[in-house]
PDB file of C-alpha atoms and ligand atoms in Angstrom:
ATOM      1  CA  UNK A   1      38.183-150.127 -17.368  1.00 92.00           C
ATOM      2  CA  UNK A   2      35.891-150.719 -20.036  1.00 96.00           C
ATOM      3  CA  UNK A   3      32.801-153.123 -19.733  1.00 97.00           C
ATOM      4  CA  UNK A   4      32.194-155.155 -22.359  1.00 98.00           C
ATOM      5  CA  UNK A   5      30.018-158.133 -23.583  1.00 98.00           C
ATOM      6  CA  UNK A   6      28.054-160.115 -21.249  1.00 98.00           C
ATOM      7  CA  UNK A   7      29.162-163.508 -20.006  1.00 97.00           C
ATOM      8  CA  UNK A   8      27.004-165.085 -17.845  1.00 96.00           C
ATOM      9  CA  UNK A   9      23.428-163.859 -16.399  1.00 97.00           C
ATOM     10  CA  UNK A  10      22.253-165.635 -13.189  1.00 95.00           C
ATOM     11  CA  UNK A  11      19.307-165.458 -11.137  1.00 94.00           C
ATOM     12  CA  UNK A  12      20.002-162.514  -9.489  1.00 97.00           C
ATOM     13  CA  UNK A  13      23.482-161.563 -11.035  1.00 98.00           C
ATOM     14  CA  UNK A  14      24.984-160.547 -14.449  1.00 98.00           C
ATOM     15  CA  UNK A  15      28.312-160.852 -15.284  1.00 98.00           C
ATOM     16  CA  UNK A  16      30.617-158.849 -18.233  1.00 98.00           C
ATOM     17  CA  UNK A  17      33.885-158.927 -19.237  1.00 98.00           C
ATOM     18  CA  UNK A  18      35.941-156.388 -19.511  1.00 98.00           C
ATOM     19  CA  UNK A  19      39.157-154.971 -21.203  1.00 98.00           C
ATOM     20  CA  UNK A  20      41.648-155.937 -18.575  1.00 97.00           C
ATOM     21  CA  UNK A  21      43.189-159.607 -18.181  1.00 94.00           C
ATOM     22  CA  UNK A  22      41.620-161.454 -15.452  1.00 97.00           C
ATOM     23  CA  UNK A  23      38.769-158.829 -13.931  1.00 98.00           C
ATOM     24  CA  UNK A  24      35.156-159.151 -14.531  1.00 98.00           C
ATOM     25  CA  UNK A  25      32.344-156.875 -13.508  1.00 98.00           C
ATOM     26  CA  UNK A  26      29.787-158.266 -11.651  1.00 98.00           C
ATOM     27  CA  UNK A  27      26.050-156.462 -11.794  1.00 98.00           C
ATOM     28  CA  UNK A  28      23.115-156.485  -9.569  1.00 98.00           C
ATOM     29  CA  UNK A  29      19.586-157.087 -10.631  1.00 98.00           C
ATOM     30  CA  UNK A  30      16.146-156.636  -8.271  1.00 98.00           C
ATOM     31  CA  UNK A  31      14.913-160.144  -9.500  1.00 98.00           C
ATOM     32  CA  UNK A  32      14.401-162.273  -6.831  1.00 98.00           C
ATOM     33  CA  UNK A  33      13.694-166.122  -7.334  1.00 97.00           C
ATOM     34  CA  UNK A  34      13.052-168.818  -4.509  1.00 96.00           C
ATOM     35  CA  UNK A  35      12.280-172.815  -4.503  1.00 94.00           C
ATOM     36  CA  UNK A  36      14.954-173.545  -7.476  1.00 90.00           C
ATOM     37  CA  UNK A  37      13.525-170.939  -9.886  1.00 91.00           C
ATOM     38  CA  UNK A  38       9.679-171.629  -9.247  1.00 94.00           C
ATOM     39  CA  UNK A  39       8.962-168.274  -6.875  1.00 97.00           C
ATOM     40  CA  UNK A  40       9.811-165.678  -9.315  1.00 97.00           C
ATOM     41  CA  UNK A  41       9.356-161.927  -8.335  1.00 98.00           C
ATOM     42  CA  UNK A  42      11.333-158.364  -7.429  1.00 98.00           C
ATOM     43  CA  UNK A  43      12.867-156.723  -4.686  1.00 98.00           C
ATOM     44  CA  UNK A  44      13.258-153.074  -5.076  1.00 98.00           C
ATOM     45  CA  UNK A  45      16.694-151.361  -4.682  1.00 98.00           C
ATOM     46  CA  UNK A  46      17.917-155.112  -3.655  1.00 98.00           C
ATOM     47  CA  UNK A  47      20.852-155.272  -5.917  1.00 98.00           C
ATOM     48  CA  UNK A  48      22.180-151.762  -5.001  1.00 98.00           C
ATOM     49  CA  UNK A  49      21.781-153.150  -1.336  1.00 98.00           C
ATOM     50  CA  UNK A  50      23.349-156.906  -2.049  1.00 98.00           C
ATOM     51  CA  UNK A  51      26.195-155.454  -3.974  1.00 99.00           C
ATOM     52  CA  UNK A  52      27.133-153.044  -0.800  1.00 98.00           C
ATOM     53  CA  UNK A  53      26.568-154.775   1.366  1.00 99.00           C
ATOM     54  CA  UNK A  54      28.854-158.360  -0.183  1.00 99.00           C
ATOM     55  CA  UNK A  55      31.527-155.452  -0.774  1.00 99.00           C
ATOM     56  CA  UNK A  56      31.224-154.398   2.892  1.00 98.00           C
ATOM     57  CA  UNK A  57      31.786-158.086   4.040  1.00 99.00           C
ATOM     58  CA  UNK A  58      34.206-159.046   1.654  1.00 98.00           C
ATOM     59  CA  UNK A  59      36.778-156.208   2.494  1.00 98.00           C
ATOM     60  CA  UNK A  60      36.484-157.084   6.177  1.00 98.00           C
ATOM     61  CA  UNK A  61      37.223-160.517   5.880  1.00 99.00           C
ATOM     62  CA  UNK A  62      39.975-159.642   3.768  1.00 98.00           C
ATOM     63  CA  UNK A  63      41.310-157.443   6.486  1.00 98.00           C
ATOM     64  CA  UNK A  64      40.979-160.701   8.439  1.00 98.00           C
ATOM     65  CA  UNK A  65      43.293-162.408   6.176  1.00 98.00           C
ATOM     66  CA  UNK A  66      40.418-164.377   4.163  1.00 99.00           C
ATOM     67  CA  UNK A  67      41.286-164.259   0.107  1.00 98.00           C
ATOM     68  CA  UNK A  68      38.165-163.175  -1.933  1.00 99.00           C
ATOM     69  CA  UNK A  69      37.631-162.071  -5.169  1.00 98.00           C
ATOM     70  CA  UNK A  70      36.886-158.076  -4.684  1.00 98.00           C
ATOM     71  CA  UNK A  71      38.577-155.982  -6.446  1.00 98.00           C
ATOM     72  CA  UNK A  72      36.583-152.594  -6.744  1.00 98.00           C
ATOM     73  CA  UNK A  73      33.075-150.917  -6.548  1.00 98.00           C
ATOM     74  CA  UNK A  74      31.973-149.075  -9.753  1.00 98.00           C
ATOM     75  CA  UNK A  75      28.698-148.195  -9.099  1.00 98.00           C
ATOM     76  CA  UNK A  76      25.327-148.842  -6.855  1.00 98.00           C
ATOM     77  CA  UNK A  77      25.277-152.281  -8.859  1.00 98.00           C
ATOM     78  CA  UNK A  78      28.385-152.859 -10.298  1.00 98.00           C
ATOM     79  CA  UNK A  79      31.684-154.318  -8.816  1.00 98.00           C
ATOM     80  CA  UNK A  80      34.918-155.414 -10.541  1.00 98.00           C
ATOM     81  CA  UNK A  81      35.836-158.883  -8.987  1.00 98.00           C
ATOM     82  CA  UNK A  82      38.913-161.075 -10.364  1.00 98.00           C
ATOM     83  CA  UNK A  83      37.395-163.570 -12.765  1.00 98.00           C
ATOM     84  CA  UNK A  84      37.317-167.061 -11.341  1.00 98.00           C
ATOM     85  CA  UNK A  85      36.109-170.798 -12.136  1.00 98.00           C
ATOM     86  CA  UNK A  86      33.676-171.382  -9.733  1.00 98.00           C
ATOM     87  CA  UNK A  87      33.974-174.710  -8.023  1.00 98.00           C
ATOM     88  CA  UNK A  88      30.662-176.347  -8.100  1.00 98.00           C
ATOM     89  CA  UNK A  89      29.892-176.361  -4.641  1.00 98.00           C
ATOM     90  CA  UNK A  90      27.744-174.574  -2.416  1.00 98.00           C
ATOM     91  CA  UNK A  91      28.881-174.405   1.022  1.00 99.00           C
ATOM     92  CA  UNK A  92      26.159-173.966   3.789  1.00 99.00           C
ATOM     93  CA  UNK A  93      27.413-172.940   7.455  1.00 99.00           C
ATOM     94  CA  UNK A  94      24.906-174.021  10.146  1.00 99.00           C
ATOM     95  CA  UNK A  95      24.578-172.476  13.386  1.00 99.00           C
ATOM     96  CA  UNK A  96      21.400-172.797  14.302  1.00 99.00           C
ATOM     97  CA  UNK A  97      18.641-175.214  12.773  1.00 99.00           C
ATOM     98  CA  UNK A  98      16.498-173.357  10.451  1.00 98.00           C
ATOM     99  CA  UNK A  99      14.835-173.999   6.877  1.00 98.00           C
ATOM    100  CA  UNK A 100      15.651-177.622   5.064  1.00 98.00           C
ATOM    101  CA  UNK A 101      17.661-178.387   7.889  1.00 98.00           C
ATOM    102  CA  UNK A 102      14.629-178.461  10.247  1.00 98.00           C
ATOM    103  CA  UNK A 103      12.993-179.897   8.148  1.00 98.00           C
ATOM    104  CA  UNK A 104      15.444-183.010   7.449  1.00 98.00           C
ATOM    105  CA  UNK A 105      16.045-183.368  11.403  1.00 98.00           C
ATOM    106  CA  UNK A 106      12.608-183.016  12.242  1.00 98.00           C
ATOM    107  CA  UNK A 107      13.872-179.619  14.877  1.00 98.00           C
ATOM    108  CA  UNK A 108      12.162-176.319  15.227  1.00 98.00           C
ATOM    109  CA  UNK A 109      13.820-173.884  13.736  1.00 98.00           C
ATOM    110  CA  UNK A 110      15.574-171.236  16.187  1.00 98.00           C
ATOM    111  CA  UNK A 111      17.541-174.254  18.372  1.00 98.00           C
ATOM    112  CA  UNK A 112      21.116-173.468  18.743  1.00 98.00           C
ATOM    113  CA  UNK A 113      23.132-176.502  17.388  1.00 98.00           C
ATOM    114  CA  UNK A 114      25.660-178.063  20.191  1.00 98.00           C
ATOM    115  CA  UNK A 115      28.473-177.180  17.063  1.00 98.00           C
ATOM    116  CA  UNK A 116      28.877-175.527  13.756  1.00 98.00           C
ATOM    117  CA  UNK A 117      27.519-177.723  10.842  1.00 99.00           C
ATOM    118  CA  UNK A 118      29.368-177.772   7.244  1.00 98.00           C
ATOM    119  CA  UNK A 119      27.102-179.071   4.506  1.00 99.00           C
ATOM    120  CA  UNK A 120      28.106-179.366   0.719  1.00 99.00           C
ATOM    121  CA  UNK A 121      25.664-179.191  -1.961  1.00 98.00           C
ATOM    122  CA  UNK A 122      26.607-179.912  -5.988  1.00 98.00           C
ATOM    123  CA  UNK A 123      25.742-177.001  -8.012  1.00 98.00           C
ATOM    124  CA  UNK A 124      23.514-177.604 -10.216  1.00 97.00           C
ATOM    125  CA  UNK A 125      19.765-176.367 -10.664  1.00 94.00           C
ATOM    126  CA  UNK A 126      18.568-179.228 -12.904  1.00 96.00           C
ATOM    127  CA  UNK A 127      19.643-181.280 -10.459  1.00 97.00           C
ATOM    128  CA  UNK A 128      18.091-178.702  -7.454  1.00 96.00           C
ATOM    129  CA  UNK A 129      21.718-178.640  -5.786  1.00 97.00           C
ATOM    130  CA  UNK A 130      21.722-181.744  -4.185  1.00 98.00           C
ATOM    131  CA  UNK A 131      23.492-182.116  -1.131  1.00 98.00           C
ATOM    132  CA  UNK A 132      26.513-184.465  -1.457  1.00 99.00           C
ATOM    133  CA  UNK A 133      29.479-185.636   1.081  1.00 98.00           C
ATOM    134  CA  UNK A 134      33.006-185.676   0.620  1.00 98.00           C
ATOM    135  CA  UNK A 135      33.115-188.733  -1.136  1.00 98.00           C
ATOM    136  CA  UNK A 136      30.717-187.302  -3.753  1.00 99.00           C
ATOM    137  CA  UNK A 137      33.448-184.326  -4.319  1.00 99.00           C
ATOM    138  CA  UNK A 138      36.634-186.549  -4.437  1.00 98.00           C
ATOM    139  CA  UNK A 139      34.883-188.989  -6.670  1.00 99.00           C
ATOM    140  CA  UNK A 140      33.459-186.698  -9.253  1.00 98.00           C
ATOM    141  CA  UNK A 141      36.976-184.300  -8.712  1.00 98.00           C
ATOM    142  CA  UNK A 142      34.886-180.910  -7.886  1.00 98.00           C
ATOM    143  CA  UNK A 143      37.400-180.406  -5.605  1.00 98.00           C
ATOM    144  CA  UNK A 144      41.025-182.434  -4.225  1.00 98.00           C
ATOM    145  CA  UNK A 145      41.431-182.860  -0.779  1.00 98.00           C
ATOM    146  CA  UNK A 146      43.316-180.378   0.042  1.00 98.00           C
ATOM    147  CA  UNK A 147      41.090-178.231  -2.107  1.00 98.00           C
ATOM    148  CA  UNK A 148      38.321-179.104  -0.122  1.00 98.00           C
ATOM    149  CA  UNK A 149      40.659-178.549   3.553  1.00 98.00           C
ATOM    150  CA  UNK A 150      41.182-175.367   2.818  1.00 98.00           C
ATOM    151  CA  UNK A 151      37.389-174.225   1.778  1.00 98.00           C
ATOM    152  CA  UNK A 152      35.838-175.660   4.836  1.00 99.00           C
ATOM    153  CA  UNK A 153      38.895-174.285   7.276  1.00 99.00           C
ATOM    154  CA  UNK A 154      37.800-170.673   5.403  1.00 99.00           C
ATOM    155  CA  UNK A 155      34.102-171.148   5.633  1.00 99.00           C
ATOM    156  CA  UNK A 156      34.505-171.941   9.948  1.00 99.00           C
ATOM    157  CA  UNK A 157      37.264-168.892  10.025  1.00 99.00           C
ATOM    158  CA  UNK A 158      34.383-166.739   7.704  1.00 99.00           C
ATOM    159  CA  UNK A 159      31.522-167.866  10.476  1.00 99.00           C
ATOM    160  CA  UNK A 160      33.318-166.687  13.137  1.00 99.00           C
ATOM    161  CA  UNK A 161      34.134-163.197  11.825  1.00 99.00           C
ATOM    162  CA  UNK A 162      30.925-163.088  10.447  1.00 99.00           C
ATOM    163  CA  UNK A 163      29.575-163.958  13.566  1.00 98.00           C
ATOM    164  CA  UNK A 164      31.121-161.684  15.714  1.00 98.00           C
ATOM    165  CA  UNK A 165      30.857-158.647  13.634  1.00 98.00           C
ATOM    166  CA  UNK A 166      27.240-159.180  13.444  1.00 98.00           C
ATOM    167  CA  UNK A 167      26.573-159.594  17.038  1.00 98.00           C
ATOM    168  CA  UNK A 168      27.529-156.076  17.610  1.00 98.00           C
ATOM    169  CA  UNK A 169      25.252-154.677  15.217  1.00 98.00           C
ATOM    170  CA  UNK A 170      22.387-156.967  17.029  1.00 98.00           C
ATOM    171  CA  UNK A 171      22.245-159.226  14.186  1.00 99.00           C
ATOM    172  CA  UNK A 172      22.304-162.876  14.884  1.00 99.00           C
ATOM    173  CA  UNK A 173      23.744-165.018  11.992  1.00 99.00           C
ATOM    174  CA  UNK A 174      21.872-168.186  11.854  1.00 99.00           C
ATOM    175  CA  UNK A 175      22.999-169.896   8.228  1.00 99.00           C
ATOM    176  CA  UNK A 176      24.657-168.739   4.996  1.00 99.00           C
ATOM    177  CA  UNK A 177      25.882-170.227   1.715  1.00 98.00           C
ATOM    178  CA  UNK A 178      29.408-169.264   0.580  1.00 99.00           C
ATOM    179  CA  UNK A 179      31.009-170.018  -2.846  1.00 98.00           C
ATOM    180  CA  UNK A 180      34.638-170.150  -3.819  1.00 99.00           C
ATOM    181  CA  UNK A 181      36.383-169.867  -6.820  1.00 98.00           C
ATOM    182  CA  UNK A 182      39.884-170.570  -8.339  1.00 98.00           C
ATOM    183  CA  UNK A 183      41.703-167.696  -9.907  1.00 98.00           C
ATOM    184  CA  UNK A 184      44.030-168.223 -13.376  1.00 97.00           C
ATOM    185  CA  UNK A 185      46.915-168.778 -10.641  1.00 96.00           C
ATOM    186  CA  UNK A 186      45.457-171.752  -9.108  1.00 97.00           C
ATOM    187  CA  UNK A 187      44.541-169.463  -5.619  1.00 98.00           C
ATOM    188  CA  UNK A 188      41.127-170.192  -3.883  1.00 98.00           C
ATOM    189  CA  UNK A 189      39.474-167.188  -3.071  1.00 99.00           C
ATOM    190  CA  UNK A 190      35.758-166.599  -1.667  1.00 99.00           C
ATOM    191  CA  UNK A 191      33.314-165.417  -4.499  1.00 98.00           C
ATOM    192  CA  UNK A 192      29.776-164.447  -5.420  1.00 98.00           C
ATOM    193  CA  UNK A 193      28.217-163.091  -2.538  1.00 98.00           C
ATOM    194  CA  UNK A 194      27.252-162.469   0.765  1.00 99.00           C
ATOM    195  CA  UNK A 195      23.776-160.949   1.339  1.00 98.00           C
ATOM    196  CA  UNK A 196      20.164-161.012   2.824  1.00 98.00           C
ATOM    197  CA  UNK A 197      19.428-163.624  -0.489  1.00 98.00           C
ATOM    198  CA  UNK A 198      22.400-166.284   0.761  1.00 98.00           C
ATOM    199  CA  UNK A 199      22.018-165.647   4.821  1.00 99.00           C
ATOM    200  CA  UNK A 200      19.662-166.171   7.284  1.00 99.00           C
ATOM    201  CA  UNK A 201      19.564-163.100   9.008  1.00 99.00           C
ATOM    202  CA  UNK A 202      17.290-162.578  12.821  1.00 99.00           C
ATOM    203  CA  UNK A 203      17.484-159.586  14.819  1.00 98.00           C
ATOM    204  CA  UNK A 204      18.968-160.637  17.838  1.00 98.00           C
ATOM    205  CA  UNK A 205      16.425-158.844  20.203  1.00 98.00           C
ATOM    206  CA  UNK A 206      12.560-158.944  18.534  1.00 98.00           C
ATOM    207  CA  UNK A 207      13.836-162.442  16.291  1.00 98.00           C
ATOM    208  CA  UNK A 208      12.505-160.405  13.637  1.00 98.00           C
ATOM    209  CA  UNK A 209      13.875-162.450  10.011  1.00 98.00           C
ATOM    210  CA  UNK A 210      15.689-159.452   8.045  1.00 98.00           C
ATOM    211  CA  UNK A 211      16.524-161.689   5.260  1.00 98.00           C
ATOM    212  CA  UNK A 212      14.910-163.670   2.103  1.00 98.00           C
ATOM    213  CA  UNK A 213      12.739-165.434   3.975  1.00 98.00           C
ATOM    214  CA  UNK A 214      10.495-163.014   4.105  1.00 98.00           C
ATOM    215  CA  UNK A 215      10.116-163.102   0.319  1.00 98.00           C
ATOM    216  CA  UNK A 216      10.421-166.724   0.525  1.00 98.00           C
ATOM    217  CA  UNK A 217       7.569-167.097   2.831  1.00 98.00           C
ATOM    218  CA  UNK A 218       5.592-164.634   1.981  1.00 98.00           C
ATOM    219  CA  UNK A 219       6.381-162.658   5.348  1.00 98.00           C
ATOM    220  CA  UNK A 220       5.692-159.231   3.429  1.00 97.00           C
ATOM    221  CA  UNK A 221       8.110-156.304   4.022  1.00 98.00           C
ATOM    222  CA  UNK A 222      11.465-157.582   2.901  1.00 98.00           C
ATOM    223  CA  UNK A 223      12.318-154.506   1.283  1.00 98.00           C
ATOM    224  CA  UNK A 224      12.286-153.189   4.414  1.00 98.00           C
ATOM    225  CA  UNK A 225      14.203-156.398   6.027  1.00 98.00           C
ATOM    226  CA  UNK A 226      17.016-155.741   3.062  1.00 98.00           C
ATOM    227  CA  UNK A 227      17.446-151.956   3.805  1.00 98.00           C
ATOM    228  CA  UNK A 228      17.845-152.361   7.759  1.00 98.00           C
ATOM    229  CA  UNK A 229      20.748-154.825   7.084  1.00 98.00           C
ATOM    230  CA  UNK A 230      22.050-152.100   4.679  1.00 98.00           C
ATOM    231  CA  UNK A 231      21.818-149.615   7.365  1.00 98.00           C
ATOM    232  CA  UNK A 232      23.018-151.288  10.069  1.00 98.00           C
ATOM    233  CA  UNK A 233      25.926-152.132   8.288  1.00 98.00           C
ATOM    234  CA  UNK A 234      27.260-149.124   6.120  1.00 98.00           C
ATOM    235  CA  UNK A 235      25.000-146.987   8.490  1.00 97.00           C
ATOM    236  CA  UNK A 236      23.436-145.786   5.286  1.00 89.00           C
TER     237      UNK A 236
HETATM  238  N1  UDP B 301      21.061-170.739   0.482  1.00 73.04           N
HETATM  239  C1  UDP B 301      21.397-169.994  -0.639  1.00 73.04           C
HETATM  240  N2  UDP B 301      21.209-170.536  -1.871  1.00 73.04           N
HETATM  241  C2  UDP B 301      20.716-171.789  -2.077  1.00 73.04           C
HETATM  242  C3  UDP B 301      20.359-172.536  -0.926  1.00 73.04           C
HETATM  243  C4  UDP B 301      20.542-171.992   0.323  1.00 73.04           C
HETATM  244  O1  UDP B 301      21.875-168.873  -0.515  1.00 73.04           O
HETATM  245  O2  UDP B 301      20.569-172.221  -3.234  1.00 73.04           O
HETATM  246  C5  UDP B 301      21.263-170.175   1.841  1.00 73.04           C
HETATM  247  C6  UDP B 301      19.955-169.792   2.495  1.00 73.04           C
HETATM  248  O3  UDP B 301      19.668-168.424   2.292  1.00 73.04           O
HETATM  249  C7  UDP B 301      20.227-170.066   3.951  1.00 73.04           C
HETATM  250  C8  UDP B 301      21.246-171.203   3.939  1.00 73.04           C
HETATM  251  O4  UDP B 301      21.832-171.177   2.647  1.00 73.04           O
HETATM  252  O5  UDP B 301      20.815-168.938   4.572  1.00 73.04           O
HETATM  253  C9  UDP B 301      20.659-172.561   4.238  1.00 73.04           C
HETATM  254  O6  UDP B 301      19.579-172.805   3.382  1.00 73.04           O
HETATM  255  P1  UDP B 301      18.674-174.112   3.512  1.00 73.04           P
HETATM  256  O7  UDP B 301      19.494-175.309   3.161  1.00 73.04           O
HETATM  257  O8  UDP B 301      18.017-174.114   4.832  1.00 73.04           O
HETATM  258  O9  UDP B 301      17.646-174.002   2.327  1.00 73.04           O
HETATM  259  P2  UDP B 301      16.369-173.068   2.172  1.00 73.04           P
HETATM  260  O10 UDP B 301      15.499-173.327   3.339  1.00 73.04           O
HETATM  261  O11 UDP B 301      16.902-171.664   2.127  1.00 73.04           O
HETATM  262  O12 UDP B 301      15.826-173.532   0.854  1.00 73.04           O
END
């Protein structure tokens, strides 16, 4: 497969197309951004490690039965993934109270939440991804209902494999955003990524933050945060 011109370059993500119908590759940068843009900076090695381990995820949640768009690694950086429209929602999974959500409820963060909490936010950085309800999405059509059914009924299923798989590596899985996409067939299928950038990641023994947090705060070592996911995941 040949990869041709670029399409798209995101914060931390570029995005070519390529010679075959349908399939884009997807490419990893270091860059790391925070606050909508306004904390610019690097983490080295982070897209080899971001790209391995969303590939890792994604193929076990497909074993699960969970449609995503993986297709095939290429390379440290570079995956092919089918080419999708991205439905302009972020999806954030909630299970226990950490970052904007402690600070909206006025909650420490680390207190486990009685249930699982599904929030929606429009994407769009000009706008700083607002968070919106489901009247917001049926209104402005982002997604139908049933559209919208199906996401959140994949994004409780994802938590709890997530979940569980984590737990055994001593990893406890405290939020994460998700994004979906709709292929030229009309299927809805999980895209962009799953990472140390989009989760909130706390060892489940020391409470240690392995995750962007570190960068975001300032914390110091997340290099070393991103490669201990890495290795407790691949084992590499
Ligand atoms: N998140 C993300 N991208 C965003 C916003 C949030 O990946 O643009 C992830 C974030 O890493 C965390 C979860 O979604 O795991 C919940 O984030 P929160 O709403 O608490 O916002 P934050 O405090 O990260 O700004």
């Amino acid at each position: 497969m040949k990869k041709l011109e670029q399409i798209y370059e995101g914060k931390a993500k570029k995005v070519f197309e390529t010679d075959v119908y349908d399939f884009v590759i997807v490419d990893y940068k270091d860059d790391a951004t925070a606050f909508n843009g306004e904390k610019k900076g690097t983490i080295n090695e982070k897209g080899i490690i971001n790209n391995k381990v969303t590939n890792h995820l994604m193929k076990m949640l497909e074993k699960k039965g969970i449609p995503t768009h993986f297709v095939e690694e290429i390379s440290d950086r570079e995956t092919i993934v089918k080419k999708v429209d991205i439905i302009p929602l972020e999806v954030i999974v909630r299970n226990i109270i950490a970052g904007s959500l402690a600070k909206r409820v006025g909650r420490p963060e680390g207190e486990k939440l009685s249930r699982t909490i599904l929030e929606f936010c429009y994407k769009d950085d000009d706008l700083g991804d607002p968070m919106v309800n489901q009247y917001h999405i049926f209104a402005m059509k982002w997604a139908t209902e049933n559209e919208l059914e199906l996401i959140s009924d994949y994004s409780l299923k994802i938590n709890k494999y997530l979940t569980e798989y984590l737990k055994d590596l001593n990893i406890e899985l405290i939020d994460f955003k998700l994004e979906f996409g709709k292929t030229s067939d009309g299927v809805i299928v999980l895209a962009d990524e799953i990472s140390p950038d989009t989760c909130r990641f706390w060892d489940s023994v020391t409470g240690e933050k392995l995750d962007k947090d570190r960068f975001r705060r300032d914390l110091g070592g997340e290099e070393d945060a991103y490669k201990e996911i890495m290795k407790r995941l691949l084992g590499e």
